[in-house]
Coordinates of C-alpha atoms and ligand atoms in Angstrom, one line a residue:
X1 CA -4.4 18.4 35.1
X2 CA -3.2 18.9 38.7
X3 CA -1.5 22.1 39.9
X4 CA 0.9 19.4 42.0
X5 CA 1.8 17.7 39.5
X6 CA 3.3 20.6 37.4
X7 CA 4.8 21.6 40.9
X8 CA 6.6 18.3 40.9
X9 CA 8.1 18.8 37.5
X10 CA 9.1 22.1 38.5
X11 CA 11.3 20.9 41.7
X12 CA 13.4 18.6 40.3
X13 CA 15.5 18.6 36.7
X14 CA 13.1 19.4 34.1
X15 CA 14.2 16.3 32.1
X16 CA 14.1 13.6 35.1
X17 CA 10.5 14.3 35.1
X18 CA 10.2 14.5 31.3
X19 CA 11.8 11.2 31.2
X20 CA 8.9 9.6 33.3
X21 CA 6.4 11.2 31.5
X22 CA 7.6 10.3 28.1
X23 CA 8.1 6.8 28.9
X24 CA 4.5 6.5 30.0
X25 CA 3.3 8.9 27.3
X26 CA 0.9 10.5 29.8
X27 CA -2.1 12.6 28.4
X28 CA -3.5 14.2 31.7
X29 CA -7.1 13.6 31.8
X30 CA -8.9 17.0 33.0
X31 CA -11.1 16.6 36.1
X32 CA -14.6 16.9 35.1
X33 CA -15.0 19.8 37.4
X34 CA -12.3 21.9 35.9
X35 CA -13.0 24.3 33.4
X36 CA -11.6 23.5 29.9
X37 CA -8.7 26.0 29.4
X38 CA -8.9 29.5 27.3
X39 CA -6.8 30.0 23.9
X40 CA -6.2 28.8 20.8
X41 CA -4.1 25.7 20.4
X42 CA -0.6 25.9 18.4
X43 CA 1.2 24.0 16.3
X44 CA 5.1 25.2 16.1
X45 CA 7.1 23.4 13.2
X46 CA 10.6 24.1 13.0
X47 CA 12.7 23.4 10.3
X48 CA 16.1 22.5 10.9
X49 CA 19.0 24.3 8.6
X50 CA 16.1 26.1 6.6
X51 CA 17.3 29.4 4.8
X52 CA 14.6 31.7 3.7
X53 CA 15.6 32.3 0.0
X54 CA 15.0 28.6 -1.1
X55 CA 11.8 28.5 -0.3
X56 CA 9.0 29.8 -2.6
X57 CA 7.2 32.2 -0.4
X58 CA 11.0 33.6 0.0
X59 CA 12.1 33.8 -3.5
X60 CA 12.7 30.6 -5.0
X61 CA 11.6 30.7 -8.7
X62 CA 10.6 27.1 -8.6
X63 CA 9.1 26.5 -5.2
X64 CA 9.4 23.2 -3.5
X65 CA 7.4 24.4 -0.5
X66 CA 3.7 24.5 -1.7
X67 CA 2.6 23.8 1.7
X68 CA 4.4 26.6 3.8
X69 CA 3.8 28.8 0.7
X70 CA 0.2 28.1 1.3
X71 CA 0.3 28.9 4.8
X72 CA 2.2 32.2 4.1
X73 CA -0.5 33.3 1.8
X74 CA -3.1 32.9 4.3
X75 CA -0.8 34.0 7.5
X76 CA 1.5 36.3 8.4
X77 CA 4.9 36.3 6.5
X78 CA 8.2 38.0 7.8
X79 CA 10.6 38.3 4.5
X80 CA 13.2 39.5 7.3
X81 CA 13.6 36.9 10.2
X82 CA 16.7 36.3 12.1
X83 CA 18.3 33.8 13.8
X84 CA 20.6 34.7 17.1
X85 CA 22.8 32.3 16.3
X86 CA 23.7 29.5 13.6
X87 CA 23.1 26.6 15.3
X88 CA 20.1 24.5 16.5
X89 CA 20.1 24.6 20.5
X90 CA 21.0 28.0 21.0
X91 CA 18.4 28.9 18.2
X92 CA 15.7 26.7 19.5
X93 CA 16.3 28.2 23.0
X94 CA 16.2 31.6 21.9
X95 CA 12.3 30.7 20.5
X96 CA 11.6 29.1 23.4
X97 CA 12.6 31.9 26.0
X98 CA 12.3 34.8 23.8
X99 CA 15.7 35.8 25.0
X100 CA 19.2 35.9 23.0
X101 CA 21.6 33.4 23.8
X102 CA 23.6 35.3 26.1
X103 CA 20.9 35.4 28.3
X104 CA 19.5 32.3 28.3
X105 CA 22.9 30.6 28.3
X106 CA 22.5 28.0 25.9
X107 CA 25.4 28.9 23.7
X108 CA 26.3 26.0 21.7
X109 CA 25.0 23.1 21.0
X110 CA 26.9 21.3 23.8
X111 CA 25.6 23.7 26.5
X112 CA 22.4 23.1 28.2
X113 CA 19.2 25.3 28.7
X114 CA 19.5 26.1 32.2
X115 CA 16.2 24.4 34.1
X116 CA 15.2 27.9 35.4
X117 CA 14.5 29.3 31.9
X118 CA 10.8 29.9 31.7
X119 CA 10.0 28.8 28.4
X120 CA 6.9 28.7 26.1
X121 CA 5.9 25.2 27.1
X122 CA 6.2 26.2 30.5
X123 CA 4.1 29.3 30.1
X124 CA 1.3 27.1 28.1
X125 CA 1.3 24.6 30.4
X126 CA 0.6 26.7 33.4
X127 CA -2.6 27.9 31.1
X128 CA -3.7 24.5 31.1
X129 CA -2.7 23.3 27.6
X130 CA -1.6 19.8 26.6
X131 CA 2.3 20.1 25.8
X132 CA 3.7 18.1 23.2
X133 CA 7.3 18.1 21.7
X134 CA 8.3 15.5 18.7
X135 CA 11.8 16.3 17.5
X136 CA 13.7 14.8 14.4
X137 CA 17.1 14.7 16.2
X138 CA 19.2 14.1 19.4
X139 CA 20.6 17.8 19.4
X140 CA 17.8 18.6 20.8
X141 CA 17.3 15.6 23.2
X142 CA 15.7 15.9 26.4
X143 CA 19.1 16.4 28.5
X144 CA 19.8 19.8 26.6
X145 CA 17.0 21.4 28.5
X146 CA 14.8 22.6 25.7
X147 CA 12.1 19.7 26.8
X148 CA 11.4 21.6 30.1
X149 CA 7.6 22.2 30.1
X150 CA 6.5 19.3 27.9
X151 CA 4.0 16.7 29.0
X152 CA 4.3 14.6 26.2
X153 CA 7.9 13.9 24.5
X154 CA 9.2 12.1 21.7
X155 CA 12.6 11.7 20.6
X156 CA 14.6 9.3 18.4
X157 CA 16.4 6.4 20.0
X158 CA 19.9 6.6 20.7
X159 CA 22.4 9.1 22.8
X160 CA 24.6 11.9 21.1
X161 CA 28.1 11.8 22.2
X162 CA 30.8 14.2 21.9
X163 CA 32.9 12.3 19.4
X164 CA 29.9 11.7 16.8
X165 CA 29.8 14.4 14.1
X166 CA 25.8 14.1 13.7
X167 CA 23.3 13.5 16.3
X168 CA 21.1 10.4 15.8
X169 CA 17.9 11.6 13.7
X170 CA 15.1 10.2 12.0
X171 CA 13.3 11.1 8.6
X172 CA 10.4 13.5 8.5
X173 CA 8.0 10.6 7.9
X174 CA 8.8 9.0 11.2
X175 CA 8.4 12.1 13.1
X176 CA 5.1 13.0 11.2
X177 CA 3.7 9.7 12.2
X178 CA 4.7 10.2 15.8
X179 CA 2.8 13.8 16.0
X180 CA -0.1 12.0 14.1
X181 CA 0.1 9.1 16.9
X182 CA -0.3 11.6 19.7
X183 CA -3.2 13.0 18.0
X184 CA -5.1 10.2 17.1
X185 CA -4.6 8.8 21.1
X186 CA -5.5 12.3 22.2
X187 CA -8.4 12.4 24.5
X188 CA -8.1 15.7 26.0
X189 CA -10.4 18.8 25.2
X190 CA -7.8 21.4 26.6
X191 CA -6.3 23.3 24.2
X192 CA -3.0 22.2 22.7
X193 CA 0.9 23.0 22.3
X194 CA 2.4 20.6 19.5
X195 CA 6.1 21.3 18.6
X196 CA 7.2 19.3 15.6
X197 CA 10.9 19.5 14.8
X198 CA 12.3 18.5 11.1
X199 CA 16.1 17.9 10.7
X200 CA 16.0 16.8 7.4
X201 CA 16.9 19.4 5.8
X202 CA 20.3 19.5 7.6
X203 CA 23.3 17.7 5.6
X204 CA 23.6 15.3 4.2
X205 CA 21.1 16.1 1.6
X206 CA 19.7 13.1 0.6
X207 CA 15.9 12.3 1.0
X208 CA 14.6 9.2 1.0
X209 CA 15.2 7.0 -2.1
X210 CA 11.6 6.6 -2.8
X211 CA 11.3 10.2 -3.0
X212 CA 10.8 11.8 -6.3
X213 CA 11.7 15.9 -6.1
X214 CA 9.4 17.7 -8.9
X215 CA 11.6 20.9 -8.7
X216 CA 13.4 21.8 -12.0
X217 CA 17.2 21.3 -12.1
X218 CA 17.6 23.7 -15.0
X219 CA 15.9 26.2 -12.5
X220 CA 18.2 25.4 -9.7
X221 CA 21.1 25.4 -12.3
X222 CA 20.0 28.9 -13.4
X223 CA 19.9 30.4 -10.1
X224 CA 23.6 29.0 -9.1
X225 CA 24.6 30.7 -12.6
X226 CA 23.2 34.1 -10.9
X227 CA 24.9 33.5 -7.9
X228 CA 28.2 32.9 -9.7
X229 CA 28.2 35.8 -12.0
X230 CA 27.5 38.2 -8.8
X231 CA 30.4 36.4 -7.2
X232 CA 28.5 35.2 -4.3
X233 CA 30.7 32.1 -4.3
X234 CA 34.2 33.5 -3.5
X235 CA 36.9 31.5 -3.0
X236 CA 34.5 28.2 -3.1
X237 CA 36.4 24.8 -3.8
X238 CA 33.5 23.5 -5.8
X239 CA 32.8 23.6 -9.5
X240 CA 29.5 24.9 -10.9
X241 CA 28.1 21.3 -11.1
X242 CA 28.6 20.6 -7.9
X243 CA 27.2 23.3 -6.4
X244 CA 24.1 22.9 -8.5
X245 CA 24.0 19.3 -7.7
X246 CA 24.1 20.6 -3.6
X247 CA 21.8 23.2 -4.3
X248 CA 19.1 20.8 -5.8
X249 CA 19.7 18.1 -3.5
X250 CA 19.0 20.6 -0.8
X251 CA 15.8 22.0 -2.5
X252 CA 14.7 18.2 -2.7
X253 CA 15.3 17.5 1.1
X254 CA 12.8 20.7 1.8
X255 CA 10.3 19.7 -0.7
X256 CA 10.5 16.0 0.7
X257 CA 9.8 18.0 4.3
X258 CA 7.0 20.6 3.0
X259 CA 4.8 17.2 1.9
X260 CA 5.5 16.0 5.5
X261 CA 4.7 19.3 7.0
X262 CA 1.3 18.8 4.5
X263 CA 0.9 15.2 5.8
X264 CA 1.3 16.8 9.5
X265 CA -1.3 19.2 8.8
X266 CA -3.8 17.0 6.5
X267 CA -4.1 14.5 9.9
X268 CA -4.7 17.0 12.4
X269 CA -7.2 18.5 10.0
X270 CA -9.1 15.6 9.8
X271 CA -9.0 15.3 13.6
X272 CA -10.7 18.9 13.8
X273 CA -7.2 19.9 15.8
X274 CA -6.9 22.6 13.2
X275 CA -10.1 24.5 13.8
X276 CA -8.8 26.6 16.2
X277 CA -5.2 26.7 16.3
X278 CA -2.8 28.9 15.3
X279 CA 0.2 27.4 13.1
X280 CA 3.7 28.8 12.9
X281 CA 6.5 27.6 10.7
X282 CA 10.1 28.6 11.3
X283 CA 13.8 28.0 10.4
X284 CA 16.2 27.4 13.2
X285 CA 19.2 28.7 11.2
X286 CA 20.0 28.7 7.5
X287 CA 23.0 27.0 5.3
X288 CA 25.9 28.1 3.5
X289 CA 25.6 26.3 0.0
X290 CA 29.3 27.5 -1.0
X291 CA 28.6 31.5 -0.7
X292 CA 31.6 33.1 0.9
X293 CA 33.3 29.9 0.1
X294 CA 31.6 28.0 3.1
X295 CA 29.2 25.1 3.4
X296 CA 27.5 24.4 6.3
X297 CA 26.5 26.5 9.5
X298 CA 27.4 27.6 12.7
X299 CA 30.9 29.6 11.5
X300 CA 29.9 33.0 9.9
X301 CA 27.0 35.4 10.1
X302 CA 26.1 35.6 6.5
X303 CA 22.6 35.9 5.3
X304 CA 22.5 32.4 4.0
X305 CA 23.2 31.2 7.7
X306 CA 20.8 33.9 9.9
X307 CA 17.8 34.7 7.5
X308 CA 15.4 32.3 8.1
X309 CA 11.8 31.6 7.0
X310 CA 8.9 32.7 9.4
X311 CA 5.2 32.3 9.3
X312 CA 2.4 32.4 11.5
X313 CA -1.5 31.7 10.3
X314 CA -4.2 32.2 12.4
X315 CA -7.4 29.7 12.3
X316 CA -10.1 32.6 11.4
X317 CA -7.8 34.1 8.9
X318 CA -7.2 36.7 11.1
X319 CA -4.2 39.1 9.7
X320 CA -4.3 36.7 6.6
X321 CA -1.9 38.0 3.7
X322 CA 0.2 40.3 5.9
X323 CA 3.4 40.6 4.7
X324 CA 6.2 42.2 7.5
X325 CA 9.4 43.3 5.7
X326 CA 11.0 45.0 9.1
X327 CA 13.6 43.1 10.2
X328 CA 12.7 40.8 13.3
X329 CA 14.1 37.8 15.3
X330 CA 13.6 34.5 17.0
X331 CA 13.6 36.4 20.3
X332 CA 10.2 37.7 19.2
X333 CA 8.1 34.5 18.7
X334 CA 7.7 33.7 22.5
X335 CA 5.4 37.2 22.7
X336 CA 3.9 36.5 19.3
X337 CA 2.8 33.1 19.6
X338 CA 1.3 34.0 23.2
X339 CA -0.8 36.9 21.6
X340 CA -1.5 35.0 18.6
X341 CA -3.0 32.5 20.6
X342 CA -5.2 34.5 22.6
X343 CA -3.1 35.2 25.9
X344 CA -2.1 38.4 27.5
X345 CA 1.1 39.5 27.4
X346 CA 2.5 42.4 28.7
X347 CA 6.1 41.7 29.0
X348 CA 7.7 40.2 32.0
X349 CA 11.3 41.5 31.9
X350 CA 12.9 37.9 30.9
X351 CA 11.4 38.4 27.6
X352 CA 13.8 40.6 25.3
X353 CA 11.5 39.7 22.1
X354 CA 8.4 42.2 20.8
X355 CA 5.0 40.8 20.1
X356 CA 4.7 40.9 16.4
X357 CA 1.0 39.8 16.6
X358 CA 0.1 43.0 18.4
X359 CA 1.9 45.5 16.1
X360 CA 0.5 43.7 13.0
X361 CA -3.1 43.8 14.6
X362 CA -2.7 47.3 15.3
X363 CA -1.6 47.6 11.7
X364 CA 1.5 49.3 12.5
X365 CA 5.1 47.6 11.6
X366 CA 7.2 46.3 14.4
X367 CA 9.8 48.4 16.2
X368 CA 12.7 48.6 14.3
X369 CA 15.7 47.9 16.4
X370 CA 19.3 46.3 16.5
X371 CA 19.4 42.7 16.3
X372 CA 22.3 41.0 17.6
X373 CA 23.6 37.8 15.8
X374 CA 26.8 35.6 17.1
X375 CA 28.7 32.7 16.4
X376 CA 27.8 29.8 18.7
X377 CA 30.6 29.7 21.5
X378 CA 32.8 27.1 20.4
X379 CA 35.8 25.9 22.7
X380 CA 39.1 25.8 20.6
X381 CA 39.0 22.0 20.4
X382 CA 35.6 22.0 19.7
X383 CA 36.1 24.6 16.8
X384 CA 38.6 22.4 15.6
X385 CA 36.9 19.0 15.7
X386 CA 33.9 20.4 13.9
X387 CA 35.7 22.5 11.1
X388 CA 39.0 21.0 10.7
X389 CA 38.0 17.4 11.9
X390 CA 41.0 15.6 9.9
X391 CA 43.8 18.0 11.6
X392 CA 44.1 20.5 8.7
X393 CA 45.4 23.8 9.8
X394 CA 43.2 25.9 12.0
X395 CA 40.8 27.7 9.3
X396 CA 38.3 29.5 11.8
X397 CA 40.4 31.4 14.7
X398 CA 39.0 30.6 18.3
X399 CA 36.9 33.3 19.9
X400 CA 33.7 35.5 19.6
X401 CA 32.4 36.5 16.4
X402 CA 29.3 38.9 16.4
X403 CA 27.1 41.0 14.3
X404 CA 24.7 43.9 14.4
X405 CA 21.8 44.4 11.7
X406 CA 20.5 47.9 12.1
X407 CA 19.5 50.7 9.8
X408 CA 19.5 48.5 6.6
X409 CA 23.4 47.5 7.0
X410 CA 25.1 44.5 8.7
X411 CA 28.3 44.9 10.8
X412 CA 30.3 41.6 11.5
X413 CA 33.3 41.7 13.6
X414 CA 35.8 39.0 13.8
X415 CA 38.1 37.4 16.3
X416 CA 40.8 39.8 16.0
X417 CA 38.3 42.8 16.2
X418 CA 38.3 43.9 12.5
X419 CA 34.9 45.0 11.1
X420 CA 33.2 44.3 7.7
X421 CA 29.8 46.3 6.6
X422 CA 27.2 45.6 4.3
X423 CA 24.7 47.1 2.6
X424 CA 21.9 44.9 2.9
X425 CA 19.6 46.5 0.7
X426 CA 22.1 47.7 -2.1
X427 CA 24.3 44.1 -1.8
X428 CA 21.9 41.5 0.1
X429 CA 24.7 38.6 -0.6
X430 CA 26.9 40.7 1.2
X431 CA 29.8 40.8 -1.6
X432 CA 31.2 44.8 -1.1
X433 CA 32.6 45.3 2.3
X434 CA 32.3 49.2 2.8
X435 CA 33.9 49.4 6.3
X436 CA 36.5 51.6 4.5
X437 CA 33.9 53.4 2.4
X438 CA 31.5 54.6 4.9
X439 CA 33.2 54.8 8.4
X440 CA 30.9 56.7 10.2
X441 CA 28.3 54.0 9.6
X442 CA 30.8 51.3 10.4
X443 CA 31.8 53.2 13.8
X444 CA 28.0 53.6 15.0
X445 CA 27.2 50.2 14.3
X446 CA 30.6 49.0 16.1
X447 CA 29.7 51.4 19.0
X448 CA 26.2 49.6 19.4
X449 CA 27.5 46.1 19.1
X450 CA 30.2 46.8 21.9
X451 CA 27.6 48.2 24.2
X452 CA 25.5 45.4 23.6
X453 CA 28.7 43.1 24.0
X454 CA 29.5 45.0 27.7
X455 CA 25.7 44.7 28.7
X456 CA 25.6 41.1 28.0
X457 CA 29.0 40.0 29.4
X458 CA 29.7 36.2 29.0
X459 CA 32.5 33.7 29.8
X460 CA 34.9 32.5 27.5
X461 CA 33.8 30.7 24.8
X462 CA 33.9 27.0 25.7
X463 CA 34.2 27.3 29.4
X464 CA 30.4 26.8 29.3
X465 CA 30.0 27.9 33.1
X466 CA 29.7 24.8 34.3
X467 CA 26.8 23.7 31.9
X468 CA 29.0 21.5 29.9
X469 CA 29.9 20.0 33.0
X470 CA 26.0 19.8 33.8
X471 CA 25.2 18.1 30.8
X472 CA 27.7 15.7 31.5
X473 CA 26.5 15.0 34.8
X474 CA 22.7 14.7 33.6
X475 CA 24.0 12.2 31.2
X476 CA 25.9 10.5 33.6
X477 CA 23.1 10.0 36.3
X478 CA 20.8 8.8 33.6
X479 CA 23.3 6.1 33.2
X480 CA 25.0 7.0 29.8
X481 CA 28.5 7.6 31.8
X482 CA 31.1 8.6 29.1
X483 CA 32.1 11.9 28.0
X484 CA 29.4 13.1 26.2
X485 CA 29.3 16.3 27.8
X486 CA 31.5 17.4 24.8
Ligands
LIG501 ZN1 19.6 23.4 13.5

C-alpha cells in the first residue's frame, strides 16, 4: 500500500475515508517492489458482555466454550483481567489505545473516540498490515471513532439513534460469514490484523432458534443454588427459577458464540491464515446476572461486570499453557499484542498499559499496580432513560462512581463519596463490606483513588466535552440528521 493513501486517511475524519473504503471493500495489493512487511498476523476476537466465570477456562463446571478453552490451554490465560468500564465503546477504545477512558475520552457509548487517538489498527496499518474490522452491533459503528486505522470495515446495516435501547445488531453466524468472506477474497501477502466483534452474549439472551445448547440445566441450577446460599443475589427481585433460566440462556448464547468462534478459526486455518497468526480473545465487560440485585451492565463495578476473559495464543505454541494470576487490565492489550506479533514496543508515553507478553516471555509476573475502574459517564437524562426507562423513581444517582483494585482488595466510591471495601481473595463475590472493619486499608485505597481522580480530571458526566455534539455533527454530515448524538 502507498504511504500517501494512509496520509490521506489521517487528514480527514477517520470515518469519512473509512466509509469510502468500506463501500469499495478495498484490499490494496502491495506493489511488487515493496517488501512484505514483517510481523505475525493478529486475530482479535472481542466477545461483548462476556464475564469470565461463565467460560470453562475461567471456572464454569459444564463449559459452554470449548473453543476458547482450547485456545486458553494452548496459549496464555489471564485469570484476572479487568475492563475499565462496564460498557462497550469505552472498553474497546481502551483495548485499542492502551489508555483508560479518562485519557482516551470515550467515557460513554454516546461519546466518540477522538480522531487523534493512536490505535492498534493504526499502528499495525503503519507497519504495512492489512487491517480488517467486522463488528456485530452499531454501538461500535464507524461514527464512534473506533474504526480508525481499519482499511476494510464491515458493520450491520442501519443507524443507532438515541431513543433506541439497543443498537442494530447481527448474529454471530453473519459476523463469521463476513469475516470469512474477507478471507476468501483476500489477495495480499502482507500480515493482517482481523478484529471480529461478537455481540450475541449481550441481552436479550436468545440464540438462534435452530441452535440446541448442550450445557446441562442441572449444572447451571446447581451453580445458582450455590450462589444463592452464599447470598450473592442480595435484593434481587427474581425467583431462583427465573435466575436459573437466565443463567442457562446466557450460557447458551456463550455456547452459540463459541461455536462461531470455532467456525471462524477453522475457516481461517483452512486458508492458511492461522499459520503465523496470534489469536486473542477478550470480553469487553461482564454482565450482572442478578448478583447484588442487578441484571445487566454499566451501572455498578462488581466483579460480574468488570472481570473479563482474556486469552492470547501464539502460532508456534510460544508460552502455551501459561497462566497469569496477577490482576491485569484491558489497557495492557495494545503493548502486549504488539510484542506478541513481533514488534518492538518501548512505550511511547501515550500508552498506560504494560507489556504482558514481554513479562511472560521473561518468566515473570506482570507488575502488580493499582487498577482503576469507573462507571460510564452518563448524563442525568441518559442514566434515567437507560436504567429507569418507564419513569420509575431514580434508582441510581447521577454522578461519578469509581473503584480501585489493589493488594487483593477492591474499594468502591459511590456518587455521595461513601466507600465500600471488599477482600477479593476471601470474598470474591463481594458480599462483606469491610470499610468499617479495616479502615486503614480503606483509607489507603481511597487515597490512591482520589490521587487518580486528581491526576486524570474529567468534565461533568454527560457534558461530553463536545464529543456528543461532534458525533451528532458527524451523523448529520453523513446525512442521518436527527438527534442521534444522544
Ligand atoms: Zn459491550
